[in-house]
mmCIF file of C-alpha atoms in Angstrom:
data_model
loop_
_atom_site.group_PDB
_atom_site.id
_atom_site.type_symbol
_atom_site.label_atom_id
_atom_site.label_comp_id
_atom_site.label_asym_id
_atom_site.label_seq_id
_atom_site.Cartn_x
_atom_site.Cartn_y
_atom_site.Cartn_z
ATOM 1 C CA MET A 1 -1.239 -25.171 12.544
ATOM 2 C CA THR A 2 0.282 -23.889 15.501
ATOM 3 C CA ILE A 3 -2.487 -22.159 17.899
ATOM 4 C CA VAL A 4 -1.537 -19.580 19.966
ATOM 5 C CA ASP A 5 -3.428 -17.816 22.710
ATOM 6 C CA GLY A 6 -5.127 -15.143 20.253
ATOM 7 C CA PRO A 7 -8.361 -12.840 21.104
ATOM 8 C CA VAL A 8 -12.162 -13.820 20.550
ATOM 9 C CA ALA A 9 -14.060 -11.313 18.654
ATOM 10 C CA SER A 10 -15.334 -9.684 21.473
ATOM 11 C CA GLN A 11 -11.967 -8.997 22.504
ATOM 12 C CA LEU A 12 -10.619 -6.695 19.544
ATOM 13 C CA ASP A 13 -10.598 -3.367 19.589
ATOM 14 C CA PRO A 14 -13.773 -1.831 17.976
ATOM 15 C CA ASN A 15 -11.687 1.155 17.000
ATOM 16 C CA THR A 16 -9.196 -1.115 14.900
ATOM 17 C CA ALA A 17 -11.076 -1.848 11.617
ATOM 18 C CA LEU A 18 -10.610 -5.832 12.042
ATOM 19 C CA GLY A 19 -12.750 -5.003 15.561
ATOM 20 C CA ARG A 20 -15.019 -3.009 13.038
ATOM 21 C CA VAL A 21 -15.985 -5.677 10.610
ATOM 22 C CA ILE A 22 -15.661 -8.379 13.478
ATOM 23 C CA SER A 23 -18.691 -6.577 14.581
ATOM 24 C CA THR A 24 -20.467 -5.653 11.748
ATOM 25 C CA VAL A 25 -20.220 -9.283 11.435
ATOM 26 C CA VAL A 26 -21.598 -10.696 14.662
ATOM 27 C CA ALA A 27 -24.104 -7.721 14.638
ATOM 28 C CA SER A 28 -26.170 -9.544 11.735
ATOM 29 C CA TRP A 29 -25.581 -12.893 12.360
ATOM 30 C CA PRO A 30 -24.147 -14.004 16.378
ATOM 31 C CA GLU A 31 -24.140 -17.357 15.418
ATOM 32 C CA HIS A 32 -21.160 -17.124 13.587
ATOM 33 C CA GLU A 33 -18.897 -15.711 16.829
ATOM 34 C CA LYS A 34 -17.701 -18.680 17.677
ATOM 35 C CA LEU A 35 -16.322 -19.609 14.411
ATOM 36 C CA LEU A 36 -14.677 -16.014 14.250
ATOM 37 C CA ASN A 37 -13.271 -17.159 17.793
ATOM 38 C CA THR A 38 -11.934 -20.876 16.398
ATOM 39 C CA SER A 39 -10.547 -18.735 13.748
ATOM 40 C CA LEU A 40 -8.873 -15.715 15.642
ATOM 41 C CA ARG A 41 -7.120 -17.845 18.213
ATOM 42 C CA VAL A 42 -4.699 -19.925 15.385
ATOM 43 C CA ARG A 43 -3.158 -16.513 14.122
ATOM 44 C CA SER A 44 -0.397 -15.648 15.253
ATOM 45 C CA PRO A 45 0.457 -11.187 16.618
ATOM 46 C CA ARG A 46 2.056 -11.193 12.623
ATOM 47 C CA VAL A 47 -1.130 -12.117 11.176
ATOM 48 C CA LEU A 48 -3.279 -11.125 13.323
ATOM 49 C CA GLN A 49 -0.847 -7.199 11.805
ATOM 50 C CA GLN A 50 -1.391 -8.140 8.305
ATOM 51 C CA SER A 51 -4.775 -9.485 8.990
ATOM 52 C CA GLU A 52 -5.679 -5.794 10.599
ATOM 53 C CA HIS A 53 -4.190 -3.873 7.471
ATOM 54 C CA VAL A 54 -6.159 -5.876 5.254
ATOM 55 C CA ALA A 55 -9.324 -4.819 7.185
ATOM 56 C CA GLU A 56 -8.109 -1.549 6.446
ATOM 57 C CA MET A 57 -8.776 -1.897 2.953
ATOM 58 C CA ILE A 58 -11.368 -3.810 2.644
ATOM 59 C CA GLU A 59 -12.562 -0.634 5.069
ATOM 60 C CA LYS A 60 -12.247 1.481 1.982
ATOM 61 C CA LEU A 61 -13.594 -0.787 -0.945
ATOM 62 C CA ALA A 62 -16.367 -0.599 1.084
ATOM 63 C CA ASP A 63 -17.282 2.990 1.904
ATOM 64 C CA GLY A 64 -19.628 2.927 3.999
ATOM 65 C CA GLY A 65 -21.158 -0.114 3.141
ATOM 66 C CA LEU A 66 -20.086 -2.745 4.526
ATOM 67 C CA GLU A 67 -23.071 -4.503 6.137
ATOM 68 C CA ALA A 68 -24.123 -5.431 2.140
ATOM 69 C CA TYR A 69 -20.449 -7.225 2.333
ATOM 70 C CA VAL A 70 -21.737 -9.315 5.225
ATOM 71 C CA ARG A 71 -24.515 -10.248 3.316
ATOM 72 C CA GLY A 72 -22.169 -11.978 0.591
ATOM 73 C CA TYR A 73 -20.730 -13.092 3.102
ATOM 74 C CA ARG A 74 -23.569 -15.077 4.949
ATOM 75 C CA TRP A 75 -24.641 -15.978 1.571
ATOM 76 C CA MET A 76 -21.273 -17.595 0.746
ATOM 77 C CA CYS A 77 -21.238 -19.235 3.706
ATOM 78 C CA ASP A 78 -24.019 -21.115 3.278
ATOM 79 C CA MET A 79 -23.379 -22.115 -0.093
ATOM 80 C CA VAL A 80 -20.090 -23.510 1.087
ATOM 81 C CA ARG A 81 -22.040 -25.437 3.999
ATOM 82 C CA ALA A 82 -24.093 -26.484 1.491
ATOM 83 C CA GLU A 83 -21.265 -27.955 -1.262
ATOM 84 C CA GLU A 84 -19.719 -29.563 1.597
ATOM 85 C CA LEU A 85 -22.449 -31.257 3.015
ATOM 86 C CA GLU A 86 -22.760 -32.455 -0.871
ATOM 87 C CA PHE A 87 -19.132 -33.307 -1.329
ATOM 88 C CA LEU A 88 -19.647 -35.585 2.106
ATOM 89 C CA ARG A 89 -21.780 -37.759 0.743
ATOM 90 C CA SER A 90 -20.716 -37.954 -3.076
ATOM 91 C CA GLY A 91 -17.055 -37.564 -2.037
ATOM 92 C CA HIS A 92 -16.758 -35.350 -5.063
ATOM 93 C CA TYR A 93 -17.690 -31.908 -6.807
ATOM 94 C CA GLN A 94 -20.761 -31.292 -8.346
ATOM 95 C CA LEU A 95 -19.406 -29.593 -11.078
ATOM 96 C CA SER A 96 -16.759 -30.923 -14.079
ATOM 97 C CA SER A 97 -16.534 -28.376 -16.469
ATOM 98 C CA PHE A 98 -15.891 -24.951 -17.115
ATOM 99 C CA ALA A 99 -19.372 -24.764 -19.510
ATOM 100 C CA GLU A 100 -21.002 -25.130 -16.444
ATOM 101 C CA ALA A 101 -19.371 -22.604 -13.666
ATOM 102 C CA PHE A 102 -20.137 -20.208 -16.738
ATOM 103 C CA ALA A 103 -23.774 -20.741 -16.559
ATOM 104 C CA THR A 104 -24.735 -21.378 -13.134
ATOM 105 C CA VAL A 105 -22.530 -19.002 -11.719
ATOM 106 C CA TYR A 106 -20.090 -16.559 -13.955
ATOM 107 C CA SER A 107 -22.717 -15.487 -16.329
ATOM 108 C CA ASN A 108 -24.538 -14.602 -13.503
ATOM 109 C CA ASP A 109 -24.060 -10.581 -11.840
ATOM 110 C CA GLU A 110 -25.999 -11.536 -9.442
ATOM 111 C CA VAL A 111 -24.693 -14.179 -7.997
ATOM 112 C CA MET A 112 -20.746 -12.895 -8.934
ATOM 113 C CA ALA A 113 -21.336 -9.835 -7.167
ATOM 114 C CA LYS A 114 -22.573 -11.605 -3.923
ATOM 115 C CA TYR A 115 -19.474 -13.875 -3.897
ATOM 116 C CA MET A 116 -16.713 -11.389 -4.446
ATOM 117 C CA ASP A 117 -18.248 -9.124 -1.552
ATOM 118 C CA GLY A 118 -18.152 -12.873 0.898
ATOM 119 C CA LEU A 119 -14.575 -13.700 -0.608
ATOM 120 C CA LEU A 120 -12.993 -10.299 -0.139
ATOM 121 C CA LEU A 121 -14.031 -10.619 3.982
ATOM 122 C CA SER A 122 -13.169 -14.119 4.185
ATOM 123 C CA GLN A 123 -9.386 -12.836 3.353
ATOM 124 C CA VAL A 124 -9.796 -11.242 6.724
ATOM 125 C CA LEU A 125 -12.019 -13.891 8.267
ATOM 126 C CA TRP A 126 -11.217 -17.154 7.542
ATOM 127 C CA SER A 127 -7.747 -17.832 9.263
ATOM 128 C CA ASN A 128 -7.154 -20.061 6.258
ATOM 129 C CA HIS A 129 -7.257 -17.595 4.054
ATOM 130 C CA ALA A 130 -5.318 -15.032 6.850
ATOM 131 C CA LEU A 131 -2.922 -17.149 6.660
ATOM 132 C CA MET A 132 -1.974 -17.414 3.653
ATOM 133 C CA LEU A 133 -1.895 -14.110 2.581
ATOM 134 C CA ASN A 134 0.586 -13.559 5.329
ATOM 135 C CA PHE A 135 2.359 -15.715 3.122
ATOM 136 C CA TYR A 136 1.880 -14.528 0.540
ATOM 137 C CA ILE A 137 2.692 -11.354 1.968
ATOM 138 C CA ASP A 138 5.689 -12.260 4.256
ATOM 139 C CA ALA A 139 6.870 -14.986 1.521
ATOM 140 C CA PHE A 140 6.819 -14.312 -1.826
ATOM 141 C CA LEU A 141 6.345 -9.995 -2.048
ATOM 142 C CA ALA A 142 9.529 -9.869 0.375
ATOM 143 C CA ASN A 143 11.324 -11.891 -1.982
ATOM 144 C CA ALA A 144 10.159 -10.667 -4.825
ATOM 145 C CA ARG A 145 12.523 -8.812 -7.770
ATOM 146 C CA ARG A 146 13.153 -5.534 -7.523
ATOM 147 C CA ASP A 147 12.025 -2.647 -10.434
ATOM 148 C CA GLY A 148 10.234 -6.276 -11.913
ATOM 149 C CA ARG A 149 7.168 -6.694 -13.567
ATOM 150 C CA HIS A 150 3.833 -8.657 -12.133
ATOM 151 C CA LEU A 151 1.382 -10.596 -13.036
ATOM 152 C CA GLU A 152 -1.851 -11.559 -11.544
ATOM 153 C CA ILE A 153 -4.275 -14.269 -13.068
ATOM 154 C CA GLY A 154 -7.938 -13.632 -12.127
ATOM 155 C CA PRO A 155 -7.481 -10.767 -9.528
ATOM 156 C CA GLY A 156 -11.158 -10.948 -8.954
ATOM 157 C CA HIS A 157 -11.475 -8.162 -5.706
ATOM 158 C CA GLY A 158 -7.528 -6.808 -6.534
ATOM 159 C CA LEU A 159 -6.637 -7.319 -3.346
ATOM 160 C CA LEU A 160 -3.479 -9.131 -4.107
ATOM 161 C CA LEU A 161 -2.800 -6.552 -6.939
ATOM 162 C CA ALA A 162 -3.399 -3.254 -4.055
ATOM 163 C CA LEU A 163 -1.054 -5.705 -1.848
ATOM 164 C CA ALA A 164 1.626 -5.970 -4.248
ATOM 165 C CA ALA A 165 1.351 -2.198 -5.378
ATOM 166 C CA ARG A 166 1.791 -1.712 -1.503
ATOM 167 C CA GLU A 167 4.807 -3.937 -1.456
ATOM 168 C CA GLY A 168 6.293 -0.923 -3.684
ATOM 169 C CA ARG A 169 8.502 -3.631 -5.046
ATOM 170 C CA PHE A 170 6.835 -3.426 -9.260
ATOM 171 C CA ARG A 171 7.031 -1.234 -11.669
ATOM 172 C CA GLU A 172 4.458 -2.591 -13.767
ATOM 173 C CA LEU A 173 1.245 -4.446 -12.560
ATOM 174 C CA THR A 174 -0.830 -6.552 -15.070
ATOM 175 C CA GLY A 175 -4.028 -8.533 -14.125
ATOM 176 C CA TRP A 176 -5.490 -11.110 -17.052
ATOM 177 C CA ASP A 177 -9.429 -12.051 -16.697
ATOM 178 C CA VAL A 178 -11.510 -14.165 -19.243
ATOM 179 C CA SER A 179 -14.137 -11.924 -17.765
ATOM 180 C CA GLU A 180 -14.661 -8.246 -18.928
ATOM 181 C CA THR A 181 -16.701 -7.110 -15.698
ATOM 182 C CA SER A 182 -14.320 -8.937 -13.744
ATOM 183 C CA LEU A 183 -11.555 -6.848 -14.653
ATOM 184 C CA GLN A 184 -13.550 -4.026 -14.349
ATOM 185 C CA HIS A 185 -14.208 -4.469 -11.158
ATOM 186 C CA THR A 186 -10.540 -4.894 -10.018
ATOM 187 C CA ALA A 187 -9.799 -1.302 -11.795
ATOM 188 C CA LYS A 188 -12.959 0.138 -9.292
ATOM 189 C CA CYS A 189 -10.825 -1.329 -6.357
ATOM 190 C CA LEU A 190 -8.264 -0.480 -7.193
ATOM 191 C CA LYS A 191 -8.990 3.178 -7.809
ATOM 192 C CA ARG A 192 -10.430 3.070 -4.766
ATOM 193 C CA LEU A 193 -7.276 1.533 -2.747
ATOM 194 C CA GLY A 194 -5.575 4.080 -4.491
ATOM 195 C CA VAL A 195 -3.329 2.279 -6.208
ATOM 196 C CA THR A 196 -0.763 3.896 -8.215
ATOM 197 C CA THR A 197 1.972 1.804 -9.847
ATOM 198 C CA PRO A 198 0.704 1.586 -13.131
ATOM 199 C CA THR A 199 -1.719 -1.193 -14.035
ATOM 200 C CA ARG A 200 -2.999 -2.793 -16.853
ATOM 201 C CA LEU A 201 -6.038 -4.879 -16.741
ATOM 202 C CA GLN A 202 -6.285 -7.336 -20.190
ATOM 203 C CA GLU A 203 -8.854 -9.825 -21.250
ATOM 204 C CA GLN A 204 -6.762 -12.671 -21.776
ATOM 205 C CA ASN A 205 -7.549 -16.567 -21.305
ATOM 206 C CA VAL A 206 -3.979 -18.409 -20.407
ATOM 207 C CA PHE A 207 -5.167 -21.000 -22.689
ATOM 208 C CA ALA A 208 -5.014 -18.749 -25.289
ATOM 209 C CA LEU A 209 -1.831 -16.539 -24.536
ATOM 210 C CA GLY A 210 -0.572 -16.937 -28.925
ATOM 211 C CA ASP A 211 1.856 -13.653 -29.460
ATOM 212 C CA VAL A 212 2.533 -12.645 -26.081
ATOM 213 C CA SER A 213 5.824 -12.616 -26.004
ATOM 214 C CA GLU A 214 6.181 -10.289 -22.311
ATOM 215 C CA GLN A 215 8.135 -11.793 -19.397
ATOM 216 C CA PHE A 216 7.340 -11.434 -15.914
ATOM 217 C CA ASP A 217 9.728 -11.284 -13.306
ATOM 218 C CA SER A 218 6.707 -12.667 -11.203
ATOM 219 C CA VAL A 219 3.305 -14.144 -11.332
ATOM 220 C CA VAL A 220 0.160 -15.305 -8.593
ATOM 221 C CA ILE A 221 -2.428 -17.605 -9.601
ATOM 222 C CA SER A 222 -4.513 -17.611 -6.214
ATOM 223 C CA GLU A 223 -7.832 -19.928 -6.139
ATOM 224 C CA VAL A 224 -7.634 -20.134 -9.421
ATOM 225 C CA CYS A 225 -6.528 -23.927 -10.898
ATOM 226 C CA GLU A 226 -9.454 -24.909 -8.687
ATOM 227 C CA HIS A 227 -11.639 -23.642 -11.109
ATOM 228 C CA LEU A 228 -10.017 -25.109 -14.064
ATOM 229 C CA GLU A 229 -10.234 -28.148 -16.240
ATOM 230 C CA ARG A 230 -6.934 -28.769 -17.561
ATOM 231 C CA PRO A 231 -4.449 -26.469 -14.485
ATOM 232 C CA VAL A 232 -1.432 -27.667 -15.329
ATOM 233 C CA GLU A 233 -1.338 -26.236 -18.672
ATOM 234 C CA ALA A 234 -2.340 -23.222 -17.418
ATOM 235 C CA LEU A 235 0.486 -23.295 -15.695
ATOM 236 C CA VAL A 236 2.974 -24.160 -18.404
ATOM 237 C CA ALA A 237 1.489 -21.668 -20.262
ATOM 238 C CA LEU A 238 2.450 -19.431 -18.117
ATOM 239 C CA LYS A 239 5.843 -20.295 -17.675
ATOM 240 C CA LYS A 240 6.269 -19.549 -21.348
ATOM 241 C CA VAL A 241 6.058 -15.249 -20.112
ATOM 242 C CA MET A 242 8.152 -15.675 -17.470
ATOM 243 C CA ALA A 243 11.335 -13.912 -17.305
ATOM 244 C CA PRO A 244 14.797 -16.888 -16.496
ATOM 245 C CA GLY A 245 14.703 -17.457 -12.270
ATOM 246 C CA GLY A 246 10.700 -15.644 -12.287
ATOM 247 C CA ARG A 247 8.287 -16.552 -9.347
ATOM 248 C CA ILE A 248 5.286 -18.153 -9.409
ATOM 249 C CA PHE A 249 2.801 -17.791 -6.817
ATOM 250 C CA VAL A 250 0.558 -20.874 -6.906
ATOM 251 C CA ASN A 251 -2.622 -21.075 -4.422
ATOM 252 C CA VAL A 252 -4.963 -23.969 -4.135
ATOM 253 C CA PRO A 253 -7.708 -24.933 -1.837
ATOM 254 C CA ILE A 254 -7.695 -28.781 -1.513
ATOM 255 C CA ASN A 255 -11.629 -30.601 -1.099
ATOM 256 C CA ALA A 256 -13.116 -27.363 -0.406
ATOM 257 C CA PRO A 257 -16.512 -27.681 -2.353
ATOM 258 C CA ALA A 258 -18.444 -24.451 -4.011
ATOM 259 C CA ILE A 259 -20.674 -23.995 -6.634
ATOM 260 C CA ASP A 260 -17.834 -23.271 -9.196
ATOM 261 C CA HIS A 261 -14.872 -25.782 -8.246
ATOM 262 C CA ILE A 262 -14.695 -28.259 -10.889
ATOM 263 C CA TYR A 263 -10.919 -29.288 -9.944
ATOM 264 C CA LEU A 264 -10.353 -31.589 -6.557
ATOM 265 C CA LEU A 265 -6.859 -31.705 -5.246
ATOM 266 C CA ARG A 266 -7.532 -34.292 -2.356
ATOM 267 C CA THR A 267 -3.414 -33.846 -0.310
ATOM 268 C CA PRO A 268 -1.056 -31.169 -0.169
ATOM 269 C CA GLU A 269 1.228 -32.910 -1.832
ATOM 270 C CA GLU A 270 -0.553 -33.436 -5.026
ATOM 271 C CA VAL A 271 -0.743 -29.466 -4.906
ATOM 272 C CA VAL A 272 2.925 -29.273 -5.447
ATOM 273 C CA ASP A 273 3.291 -31.900 -8.031
ATOM 274 C CA LEU A 274 1.192 -29.945 -10.026
ATOM 275 C CA VAL A 275 3.431 -27.446 -10.063
ATOM 276 C CA ARG A 276 6.076 -29.753 -10.313
ATOM 277 C CA GLN A 277 4.377 -31.419 -13.764
ATOM 278 C CA ALA A 278 4.130 -27.891 -14.777
ATOM 279 C CA GLY A 279 8.237 -27.725 -14.834
ATOM 280 C CA PHE A 280 8.458 -24.735 -11.297
ATOM 281 C CA GLY A 281 11.225 -25.833 -8.645
ATOM 282 C CA ILE A 282 9.999 -25.306 -5.636
ATOM 283 C CA GLU A 283 10.989 -22.931 -3.535
ATOM 284 C CA THR A 284 8.900 -22.932 -0.305
ATOM 285 C CA THR A 285 5.356 -24.452 0.392
ATOM 286 C CA CYS A 286 2.102 -23.066 2.701
ATOM 287 C CA ILE A 287 -0.002 -25.573 4.634
ATOM 288 C CA ALA A 288 -3.371 -24.017 5.821
ATOM 289 C CA PRO A 289 -6.170 -25.995 7.685
ATOM 290 C CA ALA A 290 -9.758 -24.194 7.590
ATOM 291 C CA ALA A 291 -10.914 -23.222 11.123
ATOM 292 C CA GLY A 292 -10.893 -25.473 13.758
ATOM 293 C CA TYR A 293 -8.597 -28.118 11.871
ATOM 294 C CA SER A 294 -4.671 -29.239 13.066
ATOM 295 C CA GLU A 295 -4.095 -30.784 9.856
ATOM 296 C CA ALA A 296 -3.085 -34.182 10.758
ATOM 297 C CA VAL A 297 -6.906 -33.648 11.753
ATOM 298 C CA ALA A 298 -7.807 -32.036 8.051
ATOM 299 C CA ARG A 299 -5.842 -34.353 5.902
ATOM 300 C CA LYS A 300 -7.990 -37.933 8.431
ATOM 301 C CA ARG A 301 -10.585 -36.056 7.515
ATOM 302 C CA ASN A 302 -10.973 -34.501 4.107
ATOM 303 C CA ALA A 303 -11.434 -31.032 5.358
ATOM 304 C CA THR A 304 -10.619 -27.609 2.951
ATOM 305 C CA ILE A 305 -6.110 -26.508 3.533
ATOM 306 C CA SER A 306 -5.095 -23.741 1.768
ATOM 307 C CA VAL A 307 -1.863 -24.573 -0.280
ATOM 308 C CA GLY A 308 0.444 -22.403 -1.094
ATOM 309 C CA VAL A 309 3.396 -22.896 -3.323
ATOM 310 C CA ILE A 310 5.853 -21.069 -4.579
ATOM 311 C CA GLY A 311 8.191 -21.711 -7.849
ATOM 312 C CA VAL A 312 11.036 -21.048 -9.258
ATOM 313 C CA ALA A 313 10.982 -21.099 -13.706
#
């Protein structure tokens, strides 16, 4: 991680989308400004530029109701902090099965709504998420095969699919999720963001692809593997529906306790090995520690690191 002489929250132009998002957060949660300052300082001008673009998209999605998103974000931060304390004590995630996560989180519409709102805001508020988005845009999307077919697993808030559409390199977008409710949320978000690229959203489990014969040129599975009991099997299944030479974007947070995380990876190398075990060649990687940590310190303290891997089928 490179430390740059970036801005602090109070120095952001209040007429920018990023400035408005952060000022809304600080207005209702002033104690959080210190962490936001740390998060902003590690961003290069390019990452800040991308954060501004994403903040503009978030404002469109919020449609004047940004305060509700901030409430979801604060709930998520409090949840993560509680999970981190338990993780420090026990050394492992509290849940170990998808069934437990489904009963605790995915079947609870109220929890899911807060969670999705919080995750959306974290894309610009957490430095590791902002750095990983920049990696996704500049290293993955910018080098995607032109006129290709693009698939995302678990599109959630729709932001990554919308960014893929903005890139203008794909003739078709597809999103697979096990939750029809989640897909409806994705569809609503894509519509509000004005995505016009032909898009298919399907209820599909990667462990039950059956007679799926489609071939995708690019695949995204971002912040999903940690929710799965058998992530290598999921990646193997995805490789089977990829065109020769197709590229996959895998983003996995390590040492990242949350109420629905069940698969613990402890080092960036374990994430890379996960992708290799599925039969992919490794094109490039990105390591983005949580705000306030260098890579070395994050490794030593088992702190959260977002690890991005671009693989080739």
